[in-house]
PDB file of C-alpha atoms and ligand atoms in Angstrom:
ATOM      1  CA  MET A   1      36.148  34.534-174.706  1.00  0.00           C
ATOM      2  CA  MET A   2      35.061  37.835-176.290  1.00  0.00           C
ATOM      3  CA  GLN A   3      33.055  36.022-178.963  1.00  0.00           C
ATOM      4  CA  GLN A   4      31.363  33.833-176.354  1.00  0.00           C
ATOM      5  CA  VAL A   5      30.424  36.860-174.235  1.00  0.00           C
ATOM      6  CA  ARG A   6      29.193  38.706-177.337  1.00  0.00           C
ATOM      7  CA  GLY A   7      26.876  35.721-177.836  1.00  0.00           C
ATOM      8  CA  TRP A   8      25.608  36.085-174.258  1.00  0.00           C
ATOM      9  CA  VAL A   9      24.907  39.779-174.923  1.00  0.00           C
ATOM     10  CA  ARG A  10      23.000  38.922-178.106  1.00  0.00           C
ATOM     11  CA  ASP A  11      20.857  36.330-176.297  1.00  0.00           C
ATOM     12  CA  ALA A  12      20.141  38.363-173.135  1.00  0.00           C
ATOM     13  CA  ARG A  13      16.752  40.090-172.949  1.00  0.00           C
ATOM     14  CA  HIS A  14      17.691  41.974-169.779  1.00  0.00           C
ATOM     15  CA  ILE A  15      21.264  43.157-169.186  1.00  0.00           C
ATOM     16  CA  ALA A  16      22.235  44.863-165.928  1.00  0.00           C
ATOM     17  CA  VAL A  17      25.439  46.900-165.870  1.00  0.00           C
ATOM     18  CA  LEU A  18      27.209  47.908-162.639  1.00  0.00           C
ATOM     19  CA  THR A  19      30.001  50.458-163.095  1.00  0.00           C
ATOM     20  CA  GLY A  20      32.602  51.916-160.753  1.00  0.00           C
ATOM     21  CA  ALA A  21      35.356  54.490-160.833  1.00  0.00           C
ATOM     22  CA  GLY A  22      37.417  52.527-163.391  1.00  0.00           C
ATOM     23  CA  MET A  23      34.703  53.270-165.961  1.00  0.00           C
ATOM     24  CA  SER A  24      35.908  56.902-165.952  1.00  0.00           C
ATOM     25  CA  ALA A  25      39.647  56.194-165.682  1.00  0.00           C
ATOM     26  CA  GLU A  26      40.187  56.513-169.461  1.00  0.00           C
ATOM     27  CA  SER A  27      38.407  59.871-169.337  1.00  0.00           C
ATOM     28  CA  GLY A  28      41.143  61.049-166.978  1.00  0.00           C
ATOM     29  CA  VAL A  29      39.256  60.800-163.674  1.00  0.00           C
ATOM     30  CA  PRO A  30      41.454  59.153-160.997  1.00  0.00           C
ATOM     31  CA  THR A  31      39.777  56.113-159.435  1.00  0.00           C
ATOM     32  CA  PHE A  32      38.896  56.069-155.757  1.00  0.00           C
ATOM     33  CA  ARG A  33      41.850  53.853-154.926  1.00  0.00           C
ATOM     34  CA  ASP A  34      44.366  55.553-157.206  1.00  0.00           C
ATOM     35  CA  ALA A  35      46.909  57.420-155.162  1.00  0.00           C
ATOM     36  CA  GLN A  36      45.362  60.787-154.509  1.00  0.00           C
ATOM     37  CA  THR A  37      47.311  63.522-156.281  1.00  0.00           C
ATOM     38  CA  GLY A  38      49.113  66.561-154.958  1.00  0.00           C
ATOM     39  CA  LEU A  39      47.533  68.270-151.974  1.00  0.00           C
ATOM     40  CA  TRP A  40      45.148  65.335-151.485  1.00  0.00           C
ATOM     41  CA  ALA A  41      47.876  62.658-151.452  1.00  0.00           C
ATOM     42  CA  GLN A  42      47.985  62.888-147.640  1.00  0.00           C
ATOM     43  CA  PHE A  43      44.296  61.983-147.245  1.00  0.00           C
ATOM     44  CA  ASP A  44      42.425  58.677-147.594  1.00  0.00           C
ATOM     45  CA  PRO A  45      39.225  59.196-149.658  1.00  0.00           C
ATOM     46  CA  GLN A  46      37.432  56.744-147.431  1.00  0.00           C
ATOM     47  CA  GLN A  47      38.131  59.051-144.486  1.00  0.00           C
ATOM     48  CA  LEU A  48      37.215  62.241-146.336  1.00  0.00           C
ATOM     49  CA  ALA A  49      33.947  60.938-147.835  1.00  0.00           C
ATOM     50  CA  THR A  50      32.122  60.902-144.477  1.00  0.00           C
ATOM     51  CA  GLU A  51      29.760  63.226-142.598  1.00  0.00           C
ATOM     52  CA  GLU A  52      32.107  63.026-139.617  1.00  0.00           C
ATOM     53  CA  ALA A  53      35.039  64.396-141.660  1.00  0.00           C
ATOM     54  CA  PHE A  54      32.826  67.148-143.057  1.00  0.00           C
ATOM     55  CA  ARG A  55      31.566  68.226-139.641  1.00  0.00           C
ATOM     56  CA  ALA A  56      35.116  68.102-138.241  1.00  0.00           C
ATOM     57  CA  ASN A  57      36.607  70.152-141.078  1.00  0.00           C
ATOM     58  CA  PRO A  58      33.959  71.452-143.501  1.00  0.00           C
ATOM     59  CA  SER A  59      36.339  73.513-145.609  1.00  0.00           C
ATOM     60  CA  ARG A  60      38.824  70.645-146.148  1.00  0.00           C
ATOM     61  CA  VAL A  61      36.111  68.264-147.377  1.00  0.00           C
ATOM     62  CA  TRP A  62      34.339  70.998-149.382  1.00  0.00           C
ATOM     63  CA  ASP A  63      37.664  71.927-151.071  1.00  0.00           C
ATOM     64  CA  TRP A  64      38.319  68.246-151.946  1.00  0.00           C
ATOM     65  CA  TYR A  65      34.952  68.090-153.717  1.00  0.00           C
ATOM     66  CA  ALA A  66      35.601  71.471-155.399  1.00  0.00           C
ATOM     67  CA  PHE A  67      38.932  70.084-156.684  1.00  0.00           C
ATOM     68  CA  ARG A  68      37.193  66.952-158.026  1.00  0.00           C
ATOM     69  CA  ARG A  69      34.304  68.969-159.559  1.00  0.00           C
ATOM     70  CA  GLU A  70      36.795  71.184-161.397  1.00  0.00           C
ATOM     71  CA  LEU A  71      38.658  68.137-162.759  1.00  0.00           C
ATOM     72  CA  ILE A  72      35.496  66.272-163.821  1.00  0.00           C
ATOM     73  CA  ALA A  73      34.022  69.366-165.504  1.00  0.00           C
ATOM     74  CA  LYS A  74      37.024  69.357-167.886  1.00  0.00           C
ATOM     75  CA  VAL A  75      36.843  65.687-168.990  1.00  0.00           C
ATOM     76  CA  GLN A  76      34.674  63.929-171.579  1.00  0.00           C
ATOM     77  CA  PRO A  77      32.848  60.593-171.563  1.00  0.00           C
ATOM     78  CA  ASN A  78      35.037  57.880-173.117  1.00  0.00           C
ATOM     79  CA  ALA A  79      34.300  55.201-175.726  1.00  0.00           C
ATOM     80  CA  GLY A  80      33.080  52.893-172.975  1.00  0.00           C
ATOM     81  CA  HIS A  81      30.448  55.382-171.751  1.00  0.00           C
ATOM     82  CA  GLU A  82      29.426  55.964-175.371  1.00  0.00           C
ATOM     83  CA  ALA A  83      29.154  52.247-176.206  1.00  0.00           C
ATOM     84  CA  LEU A  84      26.792  51.701-173.246  1.00  0.00           C
ATOM     85  CA  ALA A  85      24.654  54.722-174.213  1.00  0.00           C
ATOM     86  CA  ALA A  86      24.473  53.674-177.887  1.00  0.00           C
ATOM     87  CA  PHE A  87      23.455  50.118-176.959  1.00  0.00           C
ATOM     88  CA  ALA A  88      20.704  51.370-174.629  1.00  0.00           C
ATOM     89  CA  GLN A  89      19.415  53.685-177.361  1.00  0.00           C
ATOM     90  CA  ARG A  90      19.408  50.849-179.942  1.00  0.00           C
ATOM     91  CA  HIS A  91      17.687  48.458-177.533  1.00  0.00           C
ATOM     92  CA  PRO A  92      15.230  50.429-175.367  1.00  0.00           C
ATOM     93  CA  GLY A  93      14.417  48.700-172.085  1.00  0.00           C
ATOM     94  CA  ARG A  94      17.011  45.915-172.435  1.00  0.00           C
ATOM     95  CA  LEU A  95      19.879  47.505-170.475  1.00  0.00           C
ATOM     96  CA  THR A  96      19.728  48.898-166.918  1.00  0.00           C
ATOM     97  CA  LEU A  97      22.771  50.984-166.016  1.00  0.00           C
ATOM     98  CA  ILE A  98      23.682  51.120-162.325  1.00  0.00           C
ATOM     99  CA  THR A  99      26.643  53.289-161.348  1.00  0.00           C
ATOM    100  CA  GLN A 100      28.617  53.947-158.182  1.00  0.00           C
ATOM    101  CA  ASN A 101      30.152  56.966-159.895  1.00  0.00           C
ATOM    102  CA  VAL A 102      29.159  60.508-158.998  1.00  0.00           C
ATOM    103  CA  ASP A 103      30.797  62.128-162.071  1.00  0.00           C
ATOM    104  CA  GLY A 104      27.700  62.204-164.324  1.00  0.00           C
ATOM    105  CA  LEU A 105      29.681  60.907-167.340  1.00  0.00           C
ATOM    106  CA  HIS A 106      27.164  58.133-168.171  1.00  0.00           C
ATOM    107  CA  GLN A 107      24.391  60.748-168.225  1.00  0.00           C
ATOM    108  CA  ARG A 108      26.507  63.095-170.382  1.00  0.00           C
ATOM    109  CA  ALA A 109      27.160  60.206-172.828  1.00  0.00           C
ATOM    110  CA  GLY A 110      23.370  59.865-173.260  1.00  0.00           C
ATOM    111  CA  SER A 111      22.603  56.751-171.181  1.00  0.00           C
ATOM    112  CA  PRO A 112      18.906  56.873-170.200  1.00  0.00           C
ATOM    113  CA  GLY A 113      17.585  56.145-166.705  1.00  0.00           C
ATOM    114  CA  VAL A 114      20.969  55.869-164.978  1.00  0.00           C
ATOM    115  CA  LEU A 115      20.649  54.507-161.429  1.00  0.00           C
ATOM    116  CA  ALA A 116      23.201  56.697-159.598  1.00  0.00           C
ATOM    117  CA  LEU A 117      23.565  54.818-156.303  1.00  0.00           C
ATOM    118  CA  HIS A 118      26.065  57.252-154.771  1.00  0.00           C
ATOM    119  CA  GLY A 119      24.574  60.568-155.925  1.00  0.00           C
ATOM    120  CA  ASN A 120      25.861  63.415-158.074  1.00  0.00           C
ATOM    121  CA  ILE A 121      29.009  65.396-157.278  1.00  0.00           C
ATOM    122  CA  PHE A 122      27.607  68.515-158.965  1.00  0.00           C
ATOM    123  CA  GLU A 123      24.546  68.732-156.694  1.00  0.00           C
ATOM    124  CA  ASP A 124      24.457  70.199-153.163  1.00  0.00           C
ATOM    125  CA  LYS A 125      22.068  69.715-150.237  1.00  0.00           C
ATOM    126  CA  TRP A 126      21.780  71.111-146.704  1.00  0.00           C
ATOM    127  CA  LEU A 127      23.825  69.363-144.026  1.00  0.00           C
ATOM    128  CA  ASP A 128      21.098  69.768-141.388  1.00  0.00           C
ATOM    129  CA  ARG A 129      17.319  69.813-141.911  1.00  0.00           C
ATOM    130  CA  PRO A 130      16.701  73.118-143.769  1.00  0.00           C
ATOM    131  CA  GLY A 131      14.489  75.756-142.141  1.00  0.00           C
ATOM    132  CA  PRO A 132      12.376  78.332-144.028  1.00  0.00           C
ATOM    133  CA  CYS A 133      15.455  80.579-144.009  1.00  0.00           C
ATOM    134  CA  CYS A 134      17.621  78.027-145.897  1.00  0.00           C
ATOM    135  CA  ASN A 135      17.629  78.962-149.585  1.00  0.00           C
ATOM    136  CA  ALA A 136      20.499  77.305-151.524  1.00  0.00           C
ATOM    137  CA  GLU A 137      20.349  79.933-154.304  1.00  0.00           C
ATOM    138  CA  ALA A 138      20.828  82.687-151.716  1.00  0.00           C
ATOM    139  CA  ALA A 139      23.444  80.868-149.614  1.00  0.00           C
ATOM    140  CA  ALA A 140      26.285  83.017-148.332  1.00  0.00           C
ATOM    141  CA  ARG A 141      29.471  82.399-150.312  1.00  0.00           C
ATOM    142  CA  GLY A 142      32.081  80.310-148.524  1.00  0.00           C
ATOM    143  CA  SER A 143      33.823  76.920-148.429  1.00  0.00           C
ATOM    144  CA  PRO A 144      31.252  75.529-147.856  1.00  0.00           C
ATOM    145  CA  PRO A 145      28.435  78.006-148.650  1.00  0.00           C
ATOM    146  CA  TYR A 146      26.064  78.462-145.683  1.00  0.00           C
ATOM    147  CA  CYS A 147      22.735  79.943-144.645  1.00  0.00           C
ATOM    148  CA  ALA A 148      23.436  83.452-143.347  1.00  0.00           C
ATOM    149  CA  ARG A 149      20.362  83.260-141.082  1.00  0.00           C
ATOM    150  CA  CYS A 150      20.870  79.949-139.258  1.00  0.00           C
ATOM    151  CA  GLY A 151      24.402  78.840-140.204  1.00  0.00           C
ATOM    152  CA  ASN A 152      23.310  75.572-141.869  1.00  0.00           C
ATOM    153  CA  LEU A 153      26.033  74.356-144.278  1.00  0.00           C
ATOM    154  CA  LEU A 154      25.660  73.145-147.843  1.00  0.00           C
ATOM    155  CA  ARG A 155      27.323  69.762-148.573  1.00  0.00           C
ATOM    156  CA  PRO A 156      27.796  67.712-151.765  1.00  0.00           C
ATOM    157  CA  ASP A 157      24.693  65.611-152.556  1.00  0.00           C
ATOM    158  CA  VAL A 158      26.656  62.338-152.631  1.00  0.00           C
ATOM    159  CA  VAL A 159      26.315  59.234-150.445  1.00  0.00           C
ATOM    160  CA  TRP A 160      29.101  59.255-147.874  1.00  0.00           C
ATOM    161  CA  PHE A 161      30.375  56.119-146.098  1.00  0.00           C
ATOM    162  CA  GLY A 162      27.931  55.233-143.336  1.00  0.00           C
ATOM    163  CA  GLU A 163      25.010  56.835-145.218  1.00  0.00           C
ATOM    164  CA  LEU A 164      22.079  55.005-146.774  1.00  0.00           C
ATOM    165  CA  LEU A 165      21.887  54.753-150.538  1.00  0.00           C
ATOM    166  CA  PRO A 166      18.829  56.346-152.224  1.00  0.00           C
ATOM    167  CA  PRO A 167      16.115  53.714-151.550  1.00  0.00           C
ATOM    168  CA  GLN A 168      14.358  53.995-154.929  1.00  0.00           C
ATOM    169  CA  ALA A 169      17.564  53.709-156.965  1.00  0.00           C
ATOM    170  CA  MET A 170      18.739  50.787-154.837  1.00  0.00           C
ATOM    171  CA  ALA A 171      15.376  48.999-155.155  1.00  0.00           C
ATOM    172  CA  ALA A 172      15.457  49.434-158.958  1.00  0.00           C
ATOM    173  CA  ALA A 173      19.043  48.164-159.032  1.00  0.00           C
ATOM    174  CA  GLU A 174      18.118  45.089-156.976  1.00  0.00           C
ATOM    175  CA  GLU A 175      15.203  44.390-159.334  1.00  0.00           C
ATOM    176  CA  ALA A 176      17.500  44.712-162.378  1.00  0.00           C
ATOM    177  CA  ALA A 177      19.947  42.241-160.779  1.00  0.00           C
ATOM    178  CA  ARG A 178      17.076  39.861-160.030  1.00  0.00           C
ATOM    179  CA  ILE A 179      15.688  39.720-163.581  1.00  0.00           C
ATOM    180  CA  CYS A 180      18.867  39.975-165.651  1.00  0.00           C
ATOM    181  CA  GLU A 181      20.180  37.185-167.892  1.00  0.00           C
ATOM    182  CA  MET A 182      23.589  38.819-167.548  1.00  0.00           C
ATOM    183  CA  MET A 183      25.318  41.499-165.509  1.00  0.00           C
ATOM    184  CA  LEU A 184      28.374  43.396-166.766  1.00  0.00           C
ATOM    185  CA  VAL A 185      30.514  44.542-163.820  1.00  0.00           C
ATOM    186  CA  VAL A 186      32.793  47.261-165.177  1.00  0.00           C
ATOM    187  CA  GLY A 187      35.581  49.207-163.496  1.00  0.00           C
ATOM    188  CA  THR A 188      34.915  48.412-159.881  1.00  0.00           C
ATOM    189  CA  SER A 189      37.151  46.818-157.271  1.00  0.00           C
ATOM    190  CA  GLY A 190      34.013  45.327-155.722  1.00  0.00           C
ATOM    191  CA  VAL A 191      34.993  46.563-152.273  1.00  0.00           C
ATOM    192  CA  VAL A 192      32.162  48.978-151.521  1.00  0.00           C
ATOM    193  CA  TYR A 193      28.787  47.656-150.326  1.00  0.00           C
ATOM    194  CA  PRO A 194      25.876  47.417-150.746  1.00  0.00           C
ATOM    195  CA  ALA A 195      26.641  48.219-154.453  1.00  0.00           C
ATOM    196  CA  ALA A 196      29.083  45.313-154.852  1.00  0.00           C
ATOM    197  CA  GLY A 197      26.428  43.006-153.403  1.00  0.00           C
ATOM    198  CA  LEU A 198      24.385  43.513-156.579  1.00  0.00           C
ATOM    199  CA  ALA A 199      26.919  41.428-158.521  1.00  0.00           C
ATOM    200  CA  ARG A 200      26.622  38.658-155.948  1.00  0.00           C
ATOM    201  CA  ALA A 201      22.815  38.799-156.226  1.00  0.00           C
ATOM    202  CA  ALA A 202      22.689  38.772-160.039  1.00  0.00           C
ATOM    203  CA  ALA A 203      20.354  36.079-161.406  1.00  0.00           C
ATOM    204  CA  GLY A 204      22.216  35.879-164.702  1.00  0.00           C
ATOM    205  CA  ARG A 205      25.765  35.323-165.833  1.00  0.00           C
ATOM    206  CA  VAL A 206      28.284  37.796-164.383  1.00  0.00           C
ATOM    207  CA  VAL A 207      30.964  39.249-166.675  1.00  0.00           C
ATOM    208  CA  VAL A 208      33.742  41.322-165.060  1.00  0.00           C
ATOM    209  CA  VAL A 209      35.497  43.943-167.216  1.00  0.00           C
ATOM    210  CA  ASN A 210      38.657  45.174-165.475  1.00  0.00           C
ATOM    211  CA  PRO A 211      42.410  45.334-166.219  1.00  0.00           C
ATOM    212  CA  GLU A 212      43.112  44.032-162.689  1.00  0.00           C
ATOM    213  CA  PRO A 213      41.752  41.250-160.467  1.00  0.00           C
ATOM    214  CA  THR A 214      38.766  42.323-158.329  1.00  0.00           C
ATOM    215  CA  GLU A 215      36.866  41.171-155.230  1.00  0.00           C
ATOM    216  CA  LEU A 216      34.088  40.027-157.579  1.00  0.00           C
ATOM    217  CA  ASP A 217      36.162  37.764-159.848  1.00  0.00           C
ATOM    218  CA  ASP A 218      35.011  34.815-157.710  1.00  0.00           C
ATOM    219  CA  VAL A 219      31.399  35.257-158.835  1.00  0.00           C
ATOM    220  CA  ALA A 220      32.280  35.922-162.492  1.00  0.00           C
ATOM    221  CA  ASP A 221      31.256  33.521-165.249  1.00  0.00           C
ATOM    222  CA  ALA A 222      33.762  35.363-167.444  1.00  0.00           C
ATOM    223  CA  VAL A 223      36.467  37.950-166.879  1.00  0.00           C
ATOM    224  CA  LEU A 224      37.494  40.276-169.727  1.00  0.00           C
ATOM    225  CA  ARG A 225      40.887  41.687-168.730  1.00  0.00           C
ATOM    226  CA  GLY A 226      41.191  45.191-170.134  1.00  0.00           C
ATOM    227  CA  GLY A 227      40.011  48.778-169.983  1.00  0.00           C
ATOM    228  CA  ALA A 228      36.348  49.731-170.300  1.00  0.00           C
ATOM    229  CA  ALA A 229      36.955  52.103-173.215  1.00  0.00           C
ATOM    230  CA  HIS A 230      38.625  49.265-175.132  1.00  0.00           C
ATOM    231  CA  ILE A 231      36.471  46.271-174.168  1.00  0.00           C
ATOM    232  CA  LEU A 232      32.924  47.709-174.144  1.00  0.00           C
ATOM    233  CA  PRO A 233      32.862  48.943-177.769  1.00  0.00           C
ATOM    234  CA  GLN A 234      34.016  45.461-178.910  1.00  0.00           C
ATOM    235  CA  LEU A 235      31.497  43.735-176.659  1.00  0.00           C
ATOM    236  CA  LEU A 236      28.439  45.853-177.508  1.00  0.00           C
ATOM    237  CA  GLU A 237      28.850  46.758-181.190  1.00  0.00           C
ATOM    238  CA  GLU A 238      26.400  44.986-183.501  1.00  0.00           C
ATOM    239  CA  ASP A 239      27.598  42.299-185.928  1.00  0.00           C
TER     240      ASP A 239
HETATM  241  C1  LIG B   1      25.822  51.937-146.261  1.00  0.00           C
HETATM  242  C2  LIG B   1      30.382  58.737-153.098  1.00  0.00           C
HETATM  243  C3  LIG B   1      24.114  51.448-144.758  1.00  0.00           C
HETATM  244  C4  LIG B   1      31.240  59.726-152.375  1.00  0.00           C
HETATM  245  C5  LIG B   1      31.096  56.512-152.381  1.00  0.00           C
HETATM  246  C6  LIG B   1      28.107  45.683-146.080  1.00  0.00           C
HETATM  247  C7  LIG B   1      26.821  46.137-146.314  1.00  0.00           C
HETATM  248  C8  LIG B   1      26.520  47.490-146.221  1.00  0.00           C
HETATM  249  C9  LIG B   1      27.524  48.420-145.900  1.00  0.00           C
HETATM  250  C10 LIG B   1      28.802  47.968-145.677  1.00  0.00           C
HETATM  251  C11 LIG B   1      29.093  46.616-145.761  1.00  0.00           C
HETATM  252  N1  LIG B   1      30.398  46.474-145.485  1.00  0.00           N
HETATM  253  C12 LIG B   1      30.938  47.693-145.247  1.00  0.00           C
HETATM  254  C13 LIG B   1      30.000  48.618-145.337  1.00  0.00           C
HETATM  255  C14 LIG B   1      30.208  50.047-145.107  1.00  0.00           C
HETATM  256  C15 LIG B   1      30.623  50.805-146.362  1.00  0.00           C
HETATM  257  C16 LIG B   1      31.611  50.053-147.214  1.00  0.00           C
HETATM  258  O1  LIG B   1      31.236  49.444-148.207  1.00  0.00           O
HETATM  259  N2  LIG B   1      32.877  50.116-146.851  1.00  0.00           N
HETATM  260  C17 LIG B   1      33.889  49.431-147.623  1.00  0.00           C
HETATM  261  C18 LIG B   1      35.049  50.388-147.867  1.00  0.00           C
HETATM  262  C19 LIG B   1      34.285  48.184-146.885  1.00  0.00           C
HETATM  263  N3  LIG B   1      29.457  51.131-147.159  1.00  0.00           N
HETATM  264  C20 LIG B   1      28.770  52.255-146.862  1.00  0.00           C
HETATM  265  O2  LIG B   1      29.058  52.991-145.941  1.00  0.00           O
HETATM  266  C21 LIG B   1      27.587  52.560-147.757  1.00  0.00           C
HETATM  267  N4  LIG B   1      26.445  52.879-146.947  1.00  0.00           N
HETATM  268  O3  LIG B   1      26.173  50.807-146.247  1.00  0.00           O
HETATM  269  O4  LIG B   1      24.741  52.409-145.554  1.00  0.00           O
HETATM  270  C22 LIG B   1      24.261  51.929-143.384  1.00  0.00           C
HETATM  271  C23 LIG B   1      23.931  53.246-143.099  1.00  0.00           C
HETATM  272  C24 LIG B   1      24.030  53.690-141.786  1.00  0.00           C
HETATM  273  C25 LIG B   1      24.498  52.825-140.806  1.00  0.00           C
HETATM  274  C26 LIG B   1      24.856  51.511-141.124  1.00  0.00           C
HETATM  275  C27 LIG B   1      24.741  51.063-142.424  1.00  0.00           C
HETATM  276  C28 LIG B   1      27.850  53.799-148.579  1.00  0.00           C
HETATM  277  C29 LIG B   1      28.915  53.530-149.604  1.00  0.00           C
HETATM  278  C30 LIG B   1      29.003  54.702-150.578  1.00  0.00           C
HETATM  279  C31 LIG B   1      30.233  55.518-150.287  1.00  0.00           C
HETATM  280  N5  LIG B   1      30.361  56.591-151.300  1.00  0.00           N
HETATM  281  N6  LIG B   1      31.129  57.490-153.291  1.00  0.00           N
HETATM  282  C32 LIG B   1      32.359  60.255-153.240  1.00  0.00           C
HETATM  283  O5  LIG B   1      32.527  59.825-154.399  1.00  0.00           O
HETATM  284  O6  LIG B   1      33.096  61.126-152.729  1.00  0.00           O
HETATM  285  S1  LIG B   1      31.955  55.092-152.676  1.00  0.00           S
HETATM  286  C33 LIG B   1      33.270  55.384-153.743  1.00  0.00           C
HETATM  287  O7  LIG B   1      33.902  54.110-153.866  1.00  0.00           O
HETATM  288  C34 LIG B   1      32.955  55.763-155.187  1.00  0.00           C
HETATM  289  O8  LIG B   1      31.586  55.882-155.456  1.00  0.00           O
HETATM  290  C35 LIG B   1      33.507  54.588-155.979  1.00  0.00           C
HETATM  291  O9  LIG B   1      32.865  54.357-157.148  1.00  0.00           O
HETATM  292  C36 LIG B   1      33.253  53.552-154.983  1.00  0.00           C
HETATM  293  C37 LIG B   1      33.705  52.169-155.138  1.00  0.00           C
HETATM  294  O10 LIG B   1      35.000  52.135-155.561  1.00  0.00           O
HETATM  295  P1  LIG B   1      35.214  51.673-157.086  1.00  0.00           P
HETATM  296  O11 LIG B   1      34.216  52.351-157.940  1.00  0.00           O
HETATM  297  O12 LIG B   1      35.288  50.213-157.139  1.00  0.00           O
HETATM  298  O13 LIG B   1      36.570  52.336-157.381  1.00  0.00           O
HETATM  299  P2  LIG B   1      37.970  51.778-156.948  1.00  0.00           P
HETATM  300  O14 LIG B   1      38.903  52.914-157.035  1.00  0.00           O
HETATM  301  O15 LIG B   1      37.841  50.973-155.700  1.00  0.00           O
HETATM  302  O16 LIG B   1      38.330  50.694-158.067  1.00  0.00           O
HETATM  303  C38 LIG B   1      38.519  51.144-159.384  1.00  0.00           C
HETATM  304  C39 LIG B   1      38.545  49.901-160.226  1.00  0.00           C
HETATM  305  O17 LIG B   1      38.677  50.306-161.579  1.00  0.00           O
HETATM  306  C40 LIG B   1      39.722  48.981-159.928  1.00  0.00           C
HETATM  307  O18 LIG B   1      39.272  47.647-159.870  1.00  0.00           O
HETATM  308  C41 LIG B   1      40.628  49.174-161.151  1.00  0.00           C
HETATM  309  O19 LIG B   1      41.337  47.976-161.482  1.00  0.00           O
HETATM  310  C42 LIG B   1      39.616  49.462-162.207  1.00  0.00           C
HETATM  311  N7  LIG B   1      40.100  50.172-163.378  1.00  0.00           N
HETATM  312  C43 LIG B   1      41.144  51.040-163.477  1.00  0.00           C
HETATM  313  N8  LIG B   1      41.233  51.470-164.751  1.00  0.00           N
HETATM  314  C44 LIG B   1      40.224  50.892-165.459  1.00  0.00           C
HETATM  315  C45 LIG B   1      39.508  50.067-164.586  1.00  0.00           C
HETATM  316  N9  LIG B   1      38.437  49.341-164.967  1.00  0.00           N
HETATM  317  C46 LIG B   1      38.081  49.433-166.270  1.00  0.00           C
HETATM  318  N10 LIG B   1      38.722  50.213-167.165  1.00  0.00           N
HETATM  319  C47 LIG B   1      39.793  50.944-166.800  1.00  0.00           C
HETATM  320  N11 LIG B   1      40.433  51.703-167.704  1.00  0.00           N
END
């Protein structure tokens, strides 16, 4: 199967890649559906990653993101991130990388033009429409930081459940799915929409890379059972 899929990679002019939290698992970043650790074990990420949860308890949600930021800042991109970046650098314009991840590891590995559908965990934005008094650099320290003049809160610049994805990134991702001869779907359970819908809309062959069964296995032309850091270097290295 690996040799056959390597042939598909060789023959594809346009390759779309959709990655999820499993892409970063071998870097040491727990996936979204891994049991939350320690203090966070009592919370469901799907409940925490919402505007409603933030408004109800800003410091709890802010502290969860601070905990994740601290963990992600200490890890490195893995061989899977690096294989995707090296391929894109060897073949400019042939590979479009679409990620649901907010950890920035694809960007740190050197992948160009990453379509980050769910935002960036290291960026903040104002919770409510900012007034002239709202200056993020001068925000009053706190969990979360806030505008001392009007009380507006800073929040992580990620897409929470119930929030629209960035229209430009999503449009570019849909275009990449439409023109691709193949789509690699790596490290995602395929549960979260509209990102998972990209695999269902792919014009080309769909190849799932995942150690476990996923919700997208039914649309896969091939499934490579294994970890991203192990499979992707084999799949993308040149003969
Ligand atoms: C929206 C940022 C419109 C925050 C995240 C149909 C259409 C549209 C929307 C919906 C729909 N159905 C339901 C919805 C609503 C909802 C949704 O999808 N709910 C699900 C749970 C049913 N979607 C939304 O709300 C989206 N917005 O639709 O807006 C709208 C707007 C207003 C009003 C109405 C409609 C917004 C979704 C974005 C949410 N934000 N992240 C943050 O990170 O804190 S999603 C979050 O889950 C992460 O980004 C994560 O990447 C993502 C998806 O999870 P996965 O990446 O798949 O991770 P998971 O843990 O599930 O799986 C890991 C996989 O890795 C596993 O398969 C595992 O086997 C594998 N793995 C493990 N180790 C490895 C590995 N793979 C490879 N190698 C390994 N070593």
